[in-house]
mmCIF file of C-alpha atoms and ligand atoms in Angstrom:
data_model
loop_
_atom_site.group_PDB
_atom_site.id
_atom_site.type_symbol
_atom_site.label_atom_id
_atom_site.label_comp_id
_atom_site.label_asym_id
_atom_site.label_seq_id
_atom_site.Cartn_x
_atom_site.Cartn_y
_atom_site.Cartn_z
ATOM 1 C CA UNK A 1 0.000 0.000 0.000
ATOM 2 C CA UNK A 2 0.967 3.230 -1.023
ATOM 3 C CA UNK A 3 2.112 5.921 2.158
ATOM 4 C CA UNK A 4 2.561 9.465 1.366
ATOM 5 C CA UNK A 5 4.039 11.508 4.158
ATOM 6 C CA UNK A 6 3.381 15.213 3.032
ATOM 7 C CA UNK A 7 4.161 18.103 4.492
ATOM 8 C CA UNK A 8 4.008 19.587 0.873
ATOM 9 C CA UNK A 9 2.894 18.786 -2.485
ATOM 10 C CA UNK A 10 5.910 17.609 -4.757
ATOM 11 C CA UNK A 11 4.150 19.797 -7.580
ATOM 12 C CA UNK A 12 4.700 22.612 -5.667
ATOM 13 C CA UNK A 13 7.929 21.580 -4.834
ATOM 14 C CA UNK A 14 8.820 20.914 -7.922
ATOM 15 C CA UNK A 15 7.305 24.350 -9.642
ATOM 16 C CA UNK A 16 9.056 26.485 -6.955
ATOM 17 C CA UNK A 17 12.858 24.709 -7.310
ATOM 18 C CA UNK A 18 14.998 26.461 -10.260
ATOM 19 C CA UNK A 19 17.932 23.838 -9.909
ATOM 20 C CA UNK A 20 17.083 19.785 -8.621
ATOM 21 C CA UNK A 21 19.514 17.212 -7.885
ATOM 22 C CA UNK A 22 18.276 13.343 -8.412
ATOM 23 C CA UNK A 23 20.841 10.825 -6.666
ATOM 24 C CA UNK A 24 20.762 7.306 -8.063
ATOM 25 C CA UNK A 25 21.733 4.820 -5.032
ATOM 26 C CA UNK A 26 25.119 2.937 -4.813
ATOM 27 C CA UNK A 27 25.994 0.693 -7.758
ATOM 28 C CA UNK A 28 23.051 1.561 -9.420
ATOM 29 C CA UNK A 29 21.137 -0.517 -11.508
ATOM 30 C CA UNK A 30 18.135 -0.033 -13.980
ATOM 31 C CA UNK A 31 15.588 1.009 -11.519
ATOM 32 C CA UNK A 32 18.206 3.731 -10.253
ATOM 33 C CA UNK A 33 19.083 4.355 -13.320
ATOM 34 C CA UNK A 34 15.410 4.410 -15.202
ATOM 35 C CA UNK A 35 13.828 6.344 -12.231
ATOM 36 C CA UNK A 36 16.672 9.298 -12.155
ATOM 37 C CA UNK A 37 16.525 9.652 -15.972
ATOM 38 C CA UNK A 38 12.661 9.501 -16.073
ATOM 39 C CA UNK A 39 12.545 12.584 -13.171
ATOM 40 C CA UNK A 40 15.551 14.493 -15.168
ATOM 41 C CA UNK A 41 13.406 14.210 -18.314
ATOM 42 C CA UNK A 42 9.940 14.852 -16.785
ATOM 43 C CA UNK A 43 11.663 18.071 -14.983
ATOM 44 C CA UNK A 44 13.313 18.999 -18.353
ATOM 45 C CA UNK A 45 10.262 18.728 -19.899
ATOM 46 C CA UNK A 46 8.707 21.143 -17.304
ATOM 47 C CA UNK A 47 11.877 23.617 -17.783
ATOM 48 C CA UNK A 48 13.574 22.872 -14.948
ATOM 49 C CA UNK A 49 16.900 22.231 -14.741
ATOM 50 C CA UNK A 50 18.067 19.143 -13.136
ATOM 51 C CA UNK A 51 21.169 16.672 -12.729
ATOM 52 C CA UNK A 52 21.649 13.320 -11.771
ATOM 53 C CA UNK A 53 24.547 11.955 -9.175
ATOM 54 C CA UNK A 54 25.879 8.676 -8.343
ATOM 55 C CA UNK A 55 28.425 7.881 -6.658
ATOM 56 C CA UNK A 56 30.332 5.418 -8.829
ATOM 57 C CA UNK A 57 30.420 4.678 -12.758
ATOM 58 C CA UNK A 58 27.158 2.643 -14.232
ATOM 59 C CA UNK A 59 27.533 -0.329 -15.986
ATOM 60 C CA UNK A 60 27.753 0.319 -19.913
ATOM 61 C CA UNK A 61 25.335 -1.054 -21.327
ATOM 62 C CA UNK A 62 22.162 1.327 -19.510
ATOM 63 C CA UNK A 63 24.441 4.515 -20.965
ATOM 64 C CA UNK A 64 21.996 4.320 -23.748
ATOM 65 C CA UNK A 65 19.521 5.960 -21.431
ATOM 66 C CA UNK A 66 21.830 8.742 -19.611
ATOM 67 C CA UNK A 67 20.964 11.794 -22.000
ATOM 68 C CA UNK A 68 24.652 13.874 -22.812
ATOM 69 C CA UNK A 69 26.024 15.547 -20.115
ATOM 70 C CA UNK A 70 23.050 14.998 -17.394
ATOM 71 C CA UNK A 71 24.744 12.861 -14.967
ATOM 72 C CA UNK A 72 28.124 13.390 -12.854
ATOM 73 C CA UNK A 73 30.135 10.731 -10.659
ATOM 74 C CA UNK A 74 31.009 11.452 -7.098
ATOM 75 C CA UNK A 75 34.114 9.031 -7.024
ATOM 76 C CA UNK A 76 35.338 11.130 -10.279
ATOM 77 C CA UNK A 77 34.515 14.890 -10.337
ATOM 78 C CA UNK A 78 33.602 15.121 -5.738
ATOM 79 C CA UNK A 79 33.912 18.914 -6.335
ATOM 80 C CA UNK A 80 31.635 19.339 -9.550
ATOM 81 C CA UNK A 81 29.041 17.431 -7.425
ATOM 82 C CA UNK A 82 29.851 19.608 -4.498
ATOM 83 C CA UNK A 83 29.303 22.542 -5.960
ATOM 84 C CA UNK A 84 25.590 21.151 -8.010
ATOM 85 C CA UNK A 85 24.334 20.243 -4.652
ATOM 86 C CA UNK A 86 25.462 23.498 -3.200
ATOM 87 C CA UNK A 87 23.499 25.317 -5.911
ATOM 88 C CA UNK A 88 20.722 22.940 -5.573
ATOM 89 C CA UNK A 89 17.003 24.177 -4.285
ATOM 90 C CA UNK A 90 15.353 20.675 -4.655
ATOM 91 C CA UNK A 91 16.897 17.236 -3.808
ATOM 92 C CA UNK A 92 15.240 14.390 -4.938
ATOM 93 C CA UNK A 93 15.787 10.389 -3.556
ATOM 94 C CA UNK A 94 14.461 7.620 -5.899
ATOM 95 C CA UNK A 95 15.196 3.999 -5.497
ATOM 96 C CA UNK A 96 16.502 4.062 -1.856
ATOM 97 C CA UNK A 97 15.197 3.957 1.680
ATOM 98 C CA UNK A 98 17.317 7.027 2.961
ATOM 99 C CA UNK A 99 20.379 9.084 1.890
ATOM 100 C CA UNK A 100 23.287 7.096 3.169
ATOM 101 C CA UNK A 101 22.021 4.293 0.237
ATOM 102 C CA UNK A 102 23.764 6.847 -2.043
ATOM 103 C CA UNK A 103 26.974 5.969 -0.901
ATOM 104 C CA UNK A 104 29.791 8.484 -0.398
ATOM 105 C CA UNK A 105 28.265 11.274 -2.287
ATOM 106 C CA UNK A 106 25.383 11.440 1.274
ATOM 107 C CA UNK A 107 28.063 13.685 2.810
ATOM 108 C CA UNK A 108 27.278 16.262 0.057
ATOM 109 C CA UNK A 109 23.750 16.057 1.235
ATOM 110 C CA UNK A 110 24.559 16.382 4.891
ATOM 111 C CA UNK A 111 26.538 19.327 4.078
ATOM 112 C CA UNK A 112 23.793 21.188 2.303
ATOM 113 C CA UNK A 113 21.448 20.098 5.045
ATOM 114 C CA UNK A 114 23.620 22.971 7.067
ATOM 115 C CA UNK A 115 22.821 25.546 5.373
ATOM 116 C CA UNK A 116 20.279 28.274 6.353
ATOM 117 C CA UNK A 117 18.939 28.186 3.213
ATOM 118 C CA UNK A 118 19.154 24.352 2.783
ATOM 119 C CA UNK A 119 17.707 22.566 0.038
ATOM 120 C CA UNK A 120 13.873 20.501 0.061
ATOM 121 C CA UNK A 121 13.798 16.931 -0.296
ATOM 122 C CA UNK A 122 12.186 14.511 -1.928
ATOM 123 C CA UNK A 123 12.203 10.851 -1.483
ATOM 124 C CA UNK A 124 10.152 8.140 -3.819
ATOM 125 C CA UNK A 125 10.628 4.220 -2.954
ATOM 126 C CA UNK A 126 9.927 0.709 -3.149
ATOM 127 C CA UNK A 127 11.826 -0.460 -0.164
ATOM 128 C CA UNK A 128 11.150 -1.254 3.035
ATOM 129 C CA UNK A 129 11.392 1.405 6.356
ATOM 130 C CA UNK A 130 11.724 4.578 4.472
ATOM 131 C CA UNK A 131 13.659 7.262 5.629
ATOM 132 C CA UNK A 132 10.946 10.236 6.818
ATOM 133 C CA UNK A 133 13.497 12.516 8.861
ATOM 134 C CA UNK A 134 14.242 15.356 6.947
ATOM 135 C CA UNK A 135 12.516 14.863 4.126
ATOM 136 C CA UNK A 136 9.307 17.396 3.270
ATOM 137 C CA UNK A 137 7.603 14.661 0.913
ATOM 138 C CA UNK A 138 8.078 10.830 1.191
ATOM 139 C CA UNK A 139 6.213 8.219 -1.420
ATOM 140 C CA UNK A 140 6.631 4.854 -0.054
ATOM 141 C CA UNK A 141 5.189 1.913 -1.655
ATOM 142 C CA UNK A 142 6.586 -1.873 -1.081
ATOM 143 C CA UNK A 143 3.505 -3.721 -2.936
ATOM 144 C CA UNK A 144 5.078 -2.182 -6.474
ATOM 145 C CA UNK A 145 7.460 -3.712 -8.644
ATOM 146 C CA UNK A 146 10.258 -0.915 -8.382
ATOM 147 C CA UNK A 147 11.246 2.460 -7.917
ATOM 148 C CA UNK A 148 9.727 3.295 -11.634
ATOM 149 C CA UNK A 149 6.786 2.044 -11.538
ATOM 150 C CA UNK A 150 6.196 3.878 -8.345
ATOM 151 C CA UNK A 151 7.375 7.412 -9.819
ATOM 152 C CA UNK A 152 5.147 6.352 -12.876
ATOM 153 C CA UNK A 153 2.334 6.670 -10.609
ATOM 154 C CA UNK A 154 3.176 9.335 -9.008
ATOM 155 C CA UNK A 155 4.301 11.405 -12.221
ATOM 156 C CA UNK A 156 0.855 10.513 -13.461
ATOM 157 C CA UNK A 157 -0.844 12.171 -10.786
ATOM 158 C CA UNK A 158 1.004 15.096 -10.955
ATOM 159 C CA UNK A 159 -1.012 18.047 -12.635
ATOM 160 C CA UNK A 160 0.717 18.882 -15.922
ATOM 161 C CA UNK A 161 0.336 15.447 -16.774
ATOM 162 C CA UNK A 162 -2.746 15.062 -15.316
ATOM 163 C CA UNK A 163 -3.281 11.566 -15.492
ATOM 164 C CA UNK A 164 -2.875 11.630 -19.693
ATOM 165 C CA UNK A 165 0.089 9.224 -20.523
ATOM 166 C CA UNK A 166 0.481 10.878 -23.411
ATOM 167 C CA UNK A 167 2.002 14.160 -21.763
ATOM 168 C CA UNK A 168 4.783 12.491 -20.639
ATOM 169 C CA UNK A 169 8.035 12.687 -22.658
ATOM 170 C CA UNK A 170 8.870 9.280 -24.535
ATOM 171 C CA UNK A 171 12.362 9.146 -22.900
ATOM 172 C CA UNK A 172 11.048 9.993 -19.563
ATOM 173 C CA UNK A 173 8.461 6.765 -20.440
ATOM 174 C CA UNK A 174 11.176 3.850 -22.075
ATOM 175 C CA UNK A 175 13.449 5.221 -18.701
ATOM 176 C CA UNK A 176 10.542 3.942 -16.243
ATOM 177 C CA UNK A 177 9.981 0.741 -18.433
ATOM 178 C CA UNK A 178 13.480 -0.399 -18.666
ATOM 179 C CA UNK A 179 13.386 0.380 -14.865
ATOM 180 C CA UNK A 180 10.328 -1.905 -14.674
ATOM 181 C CA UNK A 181 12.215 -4.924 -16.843
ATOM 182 C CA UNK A 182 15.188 -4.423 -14.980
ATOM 183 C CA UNK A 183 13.977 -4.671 -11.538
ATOM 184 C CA UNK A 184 11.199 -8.025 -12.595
ATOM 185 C CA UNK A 185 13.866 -9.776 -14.213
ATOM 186 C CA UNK A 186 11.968 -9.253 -17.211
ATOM 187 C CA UNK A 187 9.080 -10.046 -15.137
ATOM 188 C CA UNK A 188 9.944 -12.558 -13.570
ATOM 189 C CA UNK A 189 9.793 -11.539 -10.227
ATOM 190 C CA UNK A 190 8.121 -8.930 -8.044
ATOM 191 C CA UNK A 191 5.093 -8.281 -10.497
ATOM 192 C CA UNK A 192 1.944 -7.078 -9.312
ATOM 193 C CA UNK A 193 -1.560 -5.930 -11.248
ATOM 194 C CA UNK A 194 -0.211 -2.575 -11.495
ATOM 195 C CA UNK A 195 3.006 -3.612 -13.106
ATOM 196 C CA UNK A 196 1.636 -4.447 -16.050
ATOM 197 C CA UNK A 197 -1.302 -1.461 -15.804
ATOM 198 C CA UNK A 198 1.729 0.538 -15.830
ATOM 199 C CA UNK A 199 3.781 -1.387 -18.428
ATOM 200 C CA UNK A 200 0.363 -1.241 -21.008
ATOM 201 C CA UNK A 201 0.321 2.246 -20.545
ATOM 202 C CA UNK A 202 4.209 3.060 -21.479
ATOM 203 C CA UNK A 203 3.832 0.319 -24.663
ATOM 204 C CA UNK A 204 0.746 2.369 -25.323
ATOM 205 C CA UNK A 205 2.586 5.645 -25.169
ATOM 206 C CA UNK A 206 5.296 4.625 -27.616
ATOM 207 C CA UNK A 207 8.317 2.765 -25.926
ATOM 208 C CA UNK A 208 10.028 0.654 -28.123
ATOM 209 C CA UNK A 209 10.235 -2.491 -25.401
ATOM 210 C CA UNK A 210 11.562 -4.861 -28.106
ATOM 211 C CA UNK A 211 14.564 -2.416 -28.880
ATOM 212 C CA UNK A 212 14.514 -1.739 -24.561
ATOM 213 C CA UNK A 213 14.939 -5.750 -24.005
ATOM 214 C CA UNK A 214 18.035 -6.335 -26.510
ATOM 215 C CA UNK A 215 19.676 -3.053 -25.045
ATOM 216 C CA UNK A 216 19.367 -4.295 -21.772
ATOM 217 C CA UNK A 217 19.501 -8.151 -22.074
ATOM 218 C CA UNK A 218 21.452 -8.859 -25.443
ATOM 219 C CA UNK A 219 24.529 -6.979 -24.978
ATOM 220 C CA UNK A 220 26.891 -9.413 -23.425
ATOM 221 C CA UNK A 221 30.550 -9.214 -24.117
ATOM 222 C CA UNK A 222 31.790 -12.317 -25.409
ATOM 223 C CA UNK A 223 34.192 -12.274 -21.980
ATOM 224 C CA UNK A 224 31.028 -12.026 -19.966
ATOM 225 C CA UNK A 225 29.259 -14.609 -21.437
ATOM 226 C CA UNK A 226 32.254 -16.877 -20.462
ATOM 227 C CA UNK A 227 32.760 -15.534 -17.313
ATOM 228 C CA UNK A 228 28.925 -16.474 -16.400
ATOM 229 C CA UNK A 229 30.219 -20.215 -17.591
ATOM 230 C CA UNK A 230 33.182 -20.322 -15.701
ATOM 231 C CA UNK A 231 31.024 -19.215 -12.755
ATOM 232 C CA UNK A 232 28.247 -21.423 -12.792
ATOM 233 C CA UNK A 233 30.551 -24.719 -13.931
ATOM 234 C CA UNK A 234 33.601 -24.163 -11.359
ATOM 235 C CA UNK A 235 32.461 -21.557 -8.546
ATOM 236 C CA UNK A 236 28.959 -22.552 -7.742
ATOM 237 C CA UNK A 237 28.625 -24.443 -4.739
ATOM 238 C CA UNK A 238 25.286 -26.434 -3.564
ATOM 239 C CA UNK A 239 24.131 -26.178 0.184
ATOM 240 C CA UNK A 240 21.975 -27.560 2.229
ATOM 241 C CA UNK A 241 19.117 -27.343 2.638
ATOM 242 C CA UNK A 242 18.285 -25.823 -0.578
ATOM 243 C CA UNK A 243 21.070 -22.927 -1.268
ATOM 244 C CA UNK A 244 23.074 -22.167 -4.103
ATOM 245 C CA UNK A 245 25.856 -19.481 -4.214
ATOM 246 C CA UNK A 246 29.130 -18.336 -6.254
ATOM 247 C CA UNK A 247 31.789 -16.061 -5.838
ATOM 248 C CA UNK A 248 33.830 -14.060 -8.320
ATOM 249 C CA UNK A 249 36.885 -12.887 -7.195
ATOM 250 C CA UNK A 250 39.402 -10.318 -8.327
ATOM 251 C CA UNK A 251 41.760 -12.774 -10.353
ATOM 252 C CA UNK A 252 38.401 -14.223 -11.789
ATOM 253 C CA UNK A 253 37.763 -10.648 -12.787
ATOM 254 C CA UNK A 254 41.288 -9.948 -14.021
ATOM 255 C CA UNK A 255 41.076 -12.837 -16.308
ATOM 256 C CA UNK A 256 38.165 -12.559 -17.910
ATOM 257 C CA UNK A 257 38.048 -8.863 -18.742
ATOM 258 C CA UNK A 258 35.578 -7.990 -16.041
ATOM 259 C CA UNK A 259 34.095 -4.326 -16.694
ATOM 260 C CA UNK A 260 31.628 -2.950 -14.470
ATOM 261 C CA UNK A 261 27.437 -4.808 -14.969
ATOM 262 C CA UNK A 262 29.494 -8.167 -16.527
ATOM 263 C CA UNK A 263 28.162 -9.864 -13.292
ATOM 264 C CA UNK A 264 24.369 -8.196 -13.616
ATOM 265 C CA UNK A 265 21.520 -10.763 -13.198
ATOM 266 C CA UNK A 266 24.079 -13.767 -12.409
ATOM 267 C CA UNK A 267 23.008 -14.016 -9.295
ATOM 268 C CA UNK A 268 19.529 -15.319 -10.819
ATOM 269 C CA UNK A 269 20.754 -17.929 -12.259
ATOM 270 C CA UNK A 270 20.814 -20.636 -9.844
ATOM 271 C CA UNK A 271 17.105 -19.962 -8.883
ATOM 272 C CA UNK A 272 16.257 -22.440 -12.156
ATOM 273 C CA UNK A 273 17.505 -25.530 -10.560
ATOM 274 C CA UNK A 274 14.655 -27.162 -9.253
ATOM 275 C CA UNK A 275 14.342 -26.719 -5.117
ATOM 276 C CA UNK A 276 17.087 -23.732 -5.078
ATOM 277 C CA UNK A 277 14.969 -21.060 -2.989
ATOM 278 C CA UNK A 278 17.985 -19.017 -2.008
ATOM 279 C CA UNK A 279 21.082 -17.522 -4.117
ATOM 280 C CA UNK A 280 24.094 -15.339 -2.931
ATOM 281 C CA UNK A 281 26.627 -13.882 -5.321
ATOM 282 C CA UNK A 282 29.413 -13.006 -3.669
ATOM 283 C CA UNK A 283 32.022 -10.384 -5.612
ATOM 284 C CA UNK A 284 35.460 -9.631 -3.914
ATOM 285 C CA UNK A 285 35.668 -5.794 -3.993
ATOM 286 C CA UNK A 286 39.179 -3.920 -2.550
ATOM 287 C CA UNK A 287 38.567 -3.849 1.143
ATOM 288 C CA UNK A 288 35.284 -5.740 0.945
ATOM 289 C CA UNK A 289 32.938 -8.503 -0.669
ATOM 290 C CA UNK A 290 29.556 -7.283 -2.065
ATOM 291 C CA UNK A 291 26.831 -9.556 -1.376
ATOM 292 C CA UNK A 292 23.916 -10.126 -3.259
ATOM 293 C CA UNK A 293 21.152 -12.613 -2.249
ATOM 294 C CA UNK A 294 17.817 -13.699 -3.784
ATOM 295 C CA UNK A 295 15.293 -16.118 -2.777
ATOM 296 C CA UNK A 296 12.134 -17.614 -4.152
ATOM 297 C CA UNK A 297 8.087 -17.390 -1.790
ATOM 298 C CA UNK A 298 8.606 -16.769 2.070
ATOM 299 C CA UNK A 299 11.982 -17.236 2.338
ATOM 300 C CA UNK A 300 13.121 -13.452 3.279
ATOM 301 C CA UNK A 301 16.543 -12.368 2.112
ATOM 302 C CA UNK A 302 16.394 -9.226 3.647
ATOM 303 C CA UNK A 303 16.395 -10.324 7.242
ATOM 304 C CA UNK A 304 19.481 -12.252 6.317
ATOM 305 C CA UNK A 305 21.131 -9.525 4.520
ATOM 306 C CA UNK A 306 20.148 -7.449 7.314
ATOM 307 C CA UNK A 307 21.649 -10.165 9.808
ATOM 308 C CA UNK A 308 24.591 -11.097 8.735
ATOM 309 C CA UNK A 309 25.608 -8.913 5.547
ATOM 310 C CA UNK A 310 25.323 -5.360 6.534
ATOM 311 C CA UNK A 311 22.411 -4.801 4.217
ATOM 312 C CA UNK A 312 18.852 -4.733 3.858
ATOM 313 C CA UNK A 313 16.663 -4.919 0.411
ATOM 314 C CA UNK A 314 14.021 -6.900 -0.418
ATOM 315 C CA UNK A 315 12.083 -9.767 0.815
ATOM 316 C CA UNK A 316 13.349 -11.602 -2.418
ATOM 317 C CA UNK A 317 16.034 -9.289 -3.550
ATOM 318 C CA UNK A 318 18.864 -7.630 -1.130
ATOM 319 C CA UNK A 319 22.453 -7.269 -0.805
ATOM 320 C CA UNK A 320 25.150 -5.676 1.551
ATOM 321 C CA UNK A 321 28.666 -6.205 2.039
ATOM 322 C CA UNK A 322 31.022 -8.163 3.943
ATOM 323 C CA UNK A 323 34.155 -7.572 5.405
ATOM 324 C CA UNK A 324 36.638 -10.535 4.923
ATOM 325 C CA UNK A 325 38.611 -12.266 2.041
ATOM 326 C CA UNK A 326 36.878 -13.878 -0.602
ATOM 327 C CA UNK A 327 38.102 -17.409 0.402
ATOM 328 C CA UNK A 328 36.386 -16.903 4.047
ATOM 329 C CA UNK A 329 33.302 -16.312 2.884
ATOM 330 C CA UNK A 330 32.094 -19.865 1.993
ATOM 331 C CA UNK A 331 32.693 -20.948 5.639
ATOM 332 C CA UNK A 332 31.174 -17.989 6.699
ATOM 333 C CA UNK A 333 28.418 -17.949 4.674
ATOM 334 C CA UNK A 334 27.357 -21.636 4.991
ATOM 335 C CA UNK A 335 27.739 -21.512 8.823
ATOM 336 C CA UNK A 336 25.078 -18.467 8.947
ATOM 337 C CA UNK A 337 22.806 -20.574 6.278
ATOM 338 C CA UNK A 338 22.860 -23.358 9.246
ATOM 339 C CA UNK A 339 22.102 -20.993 11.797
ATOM 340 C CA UNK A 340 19.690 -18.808 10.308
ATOM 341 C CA UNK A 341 17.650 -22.421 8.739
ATOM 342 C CA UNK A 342 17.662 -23.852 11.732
ATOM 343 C CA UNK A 343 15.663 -21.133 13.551
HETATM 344 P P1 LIG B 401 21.732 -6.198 -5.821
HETATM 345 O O1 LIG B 401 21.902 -7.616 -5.416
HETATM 346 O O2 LIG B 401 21.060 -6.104 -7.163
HETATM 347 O O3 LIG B 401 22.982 -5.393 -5.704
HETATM 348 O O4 LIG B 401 20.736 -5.550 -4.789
HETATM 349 C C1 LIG B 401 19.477 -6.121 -4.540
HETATM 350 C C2 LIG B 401 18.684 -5.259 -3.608
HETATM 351 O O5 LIG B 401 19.362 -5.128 -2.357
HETATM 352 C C3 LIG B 401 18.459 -3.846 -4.114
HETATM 353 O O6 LIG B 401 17.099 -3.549 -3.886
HETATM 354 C C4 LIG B 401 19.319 -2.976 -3.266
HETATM 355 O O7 LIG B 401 18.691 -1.787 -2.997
HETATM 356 C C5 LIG B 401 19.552 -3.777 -2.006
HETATM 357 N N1 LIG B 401 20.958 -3.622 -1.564
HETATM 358 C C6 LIG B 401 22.070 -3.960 -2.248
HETATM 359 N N2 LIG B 401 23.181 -3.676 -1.553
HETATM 360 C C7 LIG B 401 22.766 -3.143 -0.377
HETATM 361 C C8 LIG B 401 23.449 -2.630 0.788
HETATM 362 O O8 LIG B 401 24.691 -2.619 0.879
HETATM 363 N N3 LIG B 401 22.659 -2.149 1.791
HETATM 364 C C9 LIG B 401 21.292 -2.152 1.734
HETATM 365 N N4 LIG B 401 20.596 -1.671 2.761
HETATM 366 N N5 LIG B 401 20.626 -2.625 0.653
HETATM 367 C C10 LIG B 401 21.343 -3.109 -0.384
HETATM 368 MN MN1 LIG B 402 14.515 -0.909 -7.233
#
């Protein structure tokens, strides 16, 4: 069910900012990717001018999305970021529960926070236990296939668009749909009734979803395409009582080419063998391992991740990060499987 805490209209919001920032979360994927560049066009198309920030480069094959010169990277240019935010009158949070999911780049947004003049914000999510301090308009829905969907809604509702489809910019509608097949799986997972109200209405607009699918999910690398075999044939591991889970780890990466989204989806994968209802992917990182866990019905992933992986997410869909070497984690990871199974 949808929750709107509302001190103040986002129209109004949005009519009365001049400059907006839209932060994408941590390695962002296509929901944090589709929902910022559906808000940067929808505020273009208003005359507004806006910017997107993420902390950390996005995988190449969504740059087909990112219109020139609209988004800037925190771990690259900190001080051109510092000084959007500084100029900034609107903030706006899609695709997280609160502002430390942005990674690195939250420190900018404490620091505006400071000022006497500080900026509004906005936050717009899927996930659970939103973030309300300090934000003037929160749009929380968990019963909604992602972040775009949501801000589909919600951008419907507003009044220029005024519930006509049709108003909205075509790139602001294939952003929220590739957002949509991103976060599904290609709906596969997490669809509800309004998913594919939603998804009818943006084929209905104009998105080209055929052209949106092979951009998305035919544009392997040959290298990744062999890394996925390597993975599933020599790293995967089977445990009990119905787990699967891989790691990929740096010299894996070195020798297959690895560039950033090469691992995207993998972590899928074993949820086709019959009686898997839990995955982890685990990717060696410098300093730490990212995790990333799925699961299948009931079985909640993001009371593990929140457990025992520093993270939170979804019931079926979370991740978080651990801090040991690669070649730990197995041990480590099985022996909290046991643990958290045998509850
Ligand atoms: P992925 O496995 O695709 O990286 O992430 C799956 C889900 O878990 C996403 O909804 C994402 O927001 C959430 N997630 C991933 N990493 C973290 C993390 O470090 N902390 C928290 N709280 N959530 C995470
Ligand atoms: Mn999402």
């Amino acid at each position: 069910m949808r929750t709107t805490i509302r001190q103040e209209d986002l129209n109004v919001l949005v009519q009365n900012a001049s400059s907006v920032v839209i932060f994408g979360h941590e390695n962002p994927d296509g929901d944090s990717i589709g929902s910022s560049v559906a808000m940067y066009h929808y505020l273009a198309w208003l005359g507004k001018s806006a910017h997107i920030i993420v902390n950390s480069r996005l995988p190449e094959f969504f740059s087909f999305l990112i219109p020139e010169g609209a988004i800037s990277y925190f771990a690259e240019d900190a001080e051109g970021c510092a000084s959007k935010v500084g100029a900034a009158d609107l903030l706006i949070f899609l695709d997280m529960n609160g502002v430390n999911r942005s990674g690195d780049v939250s420190k900018l947004v404490e620091a505006a926070a400071e000022r006497p003049d500080g900026p509004r914000k906005v936050l717009i999510d899927h996930h659970l236990g939103p973030q309300t301090a300090g934000f003037d308009v929160v749009v929380s829905d968990t019963a909604v296939s992602s972040a775009c969907e949501l801000l589909y809604q919600v951008l419907l509702e507003q009044p220029p668009v005024g519930g006509a489809v049709d108003r909205l910019p075509l790139e602001c509608a294939t952003a929220l749909m590739a957002g949509i097949l991103t976060d599904t799986n290609n709906f596969a997972n997490s669809v509800y009734p309004s998913t594919y109200l939603a998804v009818s209405a943006l084929q209905g607009r104009g998105v080209d979803r055929d052209r949106l699918y092979d951009e998305i999910f035919h544009s392997y690398s040959q290298q990744r395409m062999r890394l996925m075999g390597h993975l599933l044939k020599d790293n995967m591991r089977l445990t009990e009582p119905c787990v699967a889970y891989f790691t990929l780890s740096l010299a894996d990466k070195k020798e297959y080419g690895f560039v950033k989204g090469d691992s995207e989806g993998f972590v899928n994968l074993p949820l086709a063998i019959k009686d898997v209802k839990m995955t982890a992917f685990f990717t060696e990182e410098v300093g730490f391992v990212k995790v990333s866990l799925r699961s299948k019905g009931n079985l909640d992933v993001n009371e593990f991740a929140h457990k025992y992986c520093n993270g939170g997410g979804h019931k079926n869909a979370s991740g978080g990060k651990l801090y040991m070497t690669i070649d730990q984690v197995p041990a480590y990871f099985e022996s909290k499987v046991k643990e958290y199974f045998s509850k």
